[in-house]
């Protein structure tokens, strides 16, 4: 879980004029209307804004889960806005760790398999080594005594820690979290925020979407999104 500091001085994230238009039948929804954003290696940034303002859409593009309709995006200095399909998925797997509000864990397999999943996608490591790495990250997150549990045999906070372990196992350039404490009580939220704080202290780049001012207060910088744009 060593920290990452970007790539030869390039910002981790740089977007210019990013637009995203969703087409639903004949209706076009302009979710992003020209987003310019720079995030340097090691920054801890909170994204805030009203419901429907485009926060998740922006996270999906930054996280290479989706592509902009127009505009440019460089991830660690590499242009990715033109990439689609498997080429985009490969970058995502190498560079991005994602944590979601509802954990998104696989219900049928234990937390070691859940955590090791990104290593399976990236290939190159045998099963034993994948498990060893997954267990090492789970240990650091305090789950060493729950390795054989499946997600529904854990508390919400423990599930989110598994999701964080899975996000970290590939040692990504950045950690993206969309309302990671949205389904947790306040005590458990604090526990998860402490983990993000520790990761930040070790040099990880963290981008977190939140409605909660207490969560945003943890970050070094707040980026406000309104109606598909970054507000000044
Ligand atoms: N897959 C989709 N197809 C069509 N429209 C979409 C899609 N995803 C999002 N939208 C629309 O894009 C806009 C931005 O949505 P987005 O999910 O990014 O908002 P958000 O800021 O994350 O909101 P919330 O705080 O409620 O999560 C909304 O108007 C939404 O209805
Ligand atoms: Mg959202």
PDB file of N, CA and C and ligand atoms in Angstrom, residues 52 54-57 178-179 209 211, ligand 2:
ATOM      1  N   UNK A  52     -27.875  15.628  -9.248  1.00  0.00           N
ATOM      2  CA  UNK A  52     -28.079  15.831 -10.688  1.00  0.00           C
ATOM      3  C   UNK A  52     -27.105  16.809 -11.322  1.00  0.00           C
ATOM      4  N   UNK A  54     -23.970  16.375 -11.931  1.00  0.00           N
ATOM      5  CA  UNK A  54     -22.982  15.726 -12.796  1.00  0.00           C
ATOM      6  C   UNK A  54     -21.791  15.118 -12.076  1.00  0.00           C
ATOM      7  N   UNK A  55     -21.863  15.017 -10.744  1.00  0.00           N
ATOM      8  CA  UNK A  55     -20.718  14.513  -9.972  1.00  0.00           C
ATOM      9  C   UNK A  55     -20.361  13.066 -10.334  1.00  0.00           C
ATOM     10  N   UNK A  56     -21.372  12.202 -10.345  1.00  0.00           N
ATOM     11  CA  UNK A  56     -21.081  10.791 -10.656  1.00  0.00           C
ATOM     12  C   UNK A  56     -20.640  10.639 -12.100  1.00  0.00           C
ATOM     13  N   UNK A  57     -21.257  11.401 -12.980  1.00  0.00           N
ATOM     14  CA  UNK A  57     -20.856  11.360 -14.388  1.00  0.00           C
ATOM     15  C   UNK A  57     -19.379  11.721 -14.525  1.00  0.00           C
ATOM     16  N   UNK A 178     -17.315   7.465  -4.574  1.00  0.00           N
ATOM     17  CA  UNK A 178     -18.584   8.172  -4.815  1.00  0.00           C
ATOM     18  C   UNK A 178     -19.498   7.920  -3.627  1.00  0.00           C
ATOM     19  N   UNK A 179     -19.658   8.911  -2.754  1.00  0.00           N
ATOM     20  CA  UNK A 179     -20.468   8.809  -1.535  1.00  0.00           C
ATOM     21  C   UNK A 179     -20.112   7.562  -0.719  1.00  0.00           C
ATOM     22  N   UNK A 209     -16.584  12.036  -3.797  1.00  0.00           N
ATOM     23  CA  UNK A 209     -17.841  12.771  -3.976  1.00  0.00           C
ATOM     24  C   UNK A 209     -18.645  12.661  -2.696  1.00  0.00           C
ATOM     25  N   UNK A 211     -22.046  14.594  -0.196  1.00  0.00           N
ATOM     26  CA  UNK A 211     -22.995  15.654   0.167  1.00  0.00           C
ATOM     27  C   UNK A 211     -22.733  16.142   1.578  1.00  0.00           C
TER      28      UNK A 211
HETATM   29 MG1  LIG B   2     -24.144  10.710  -7.969  1.00  0.00          MG
END
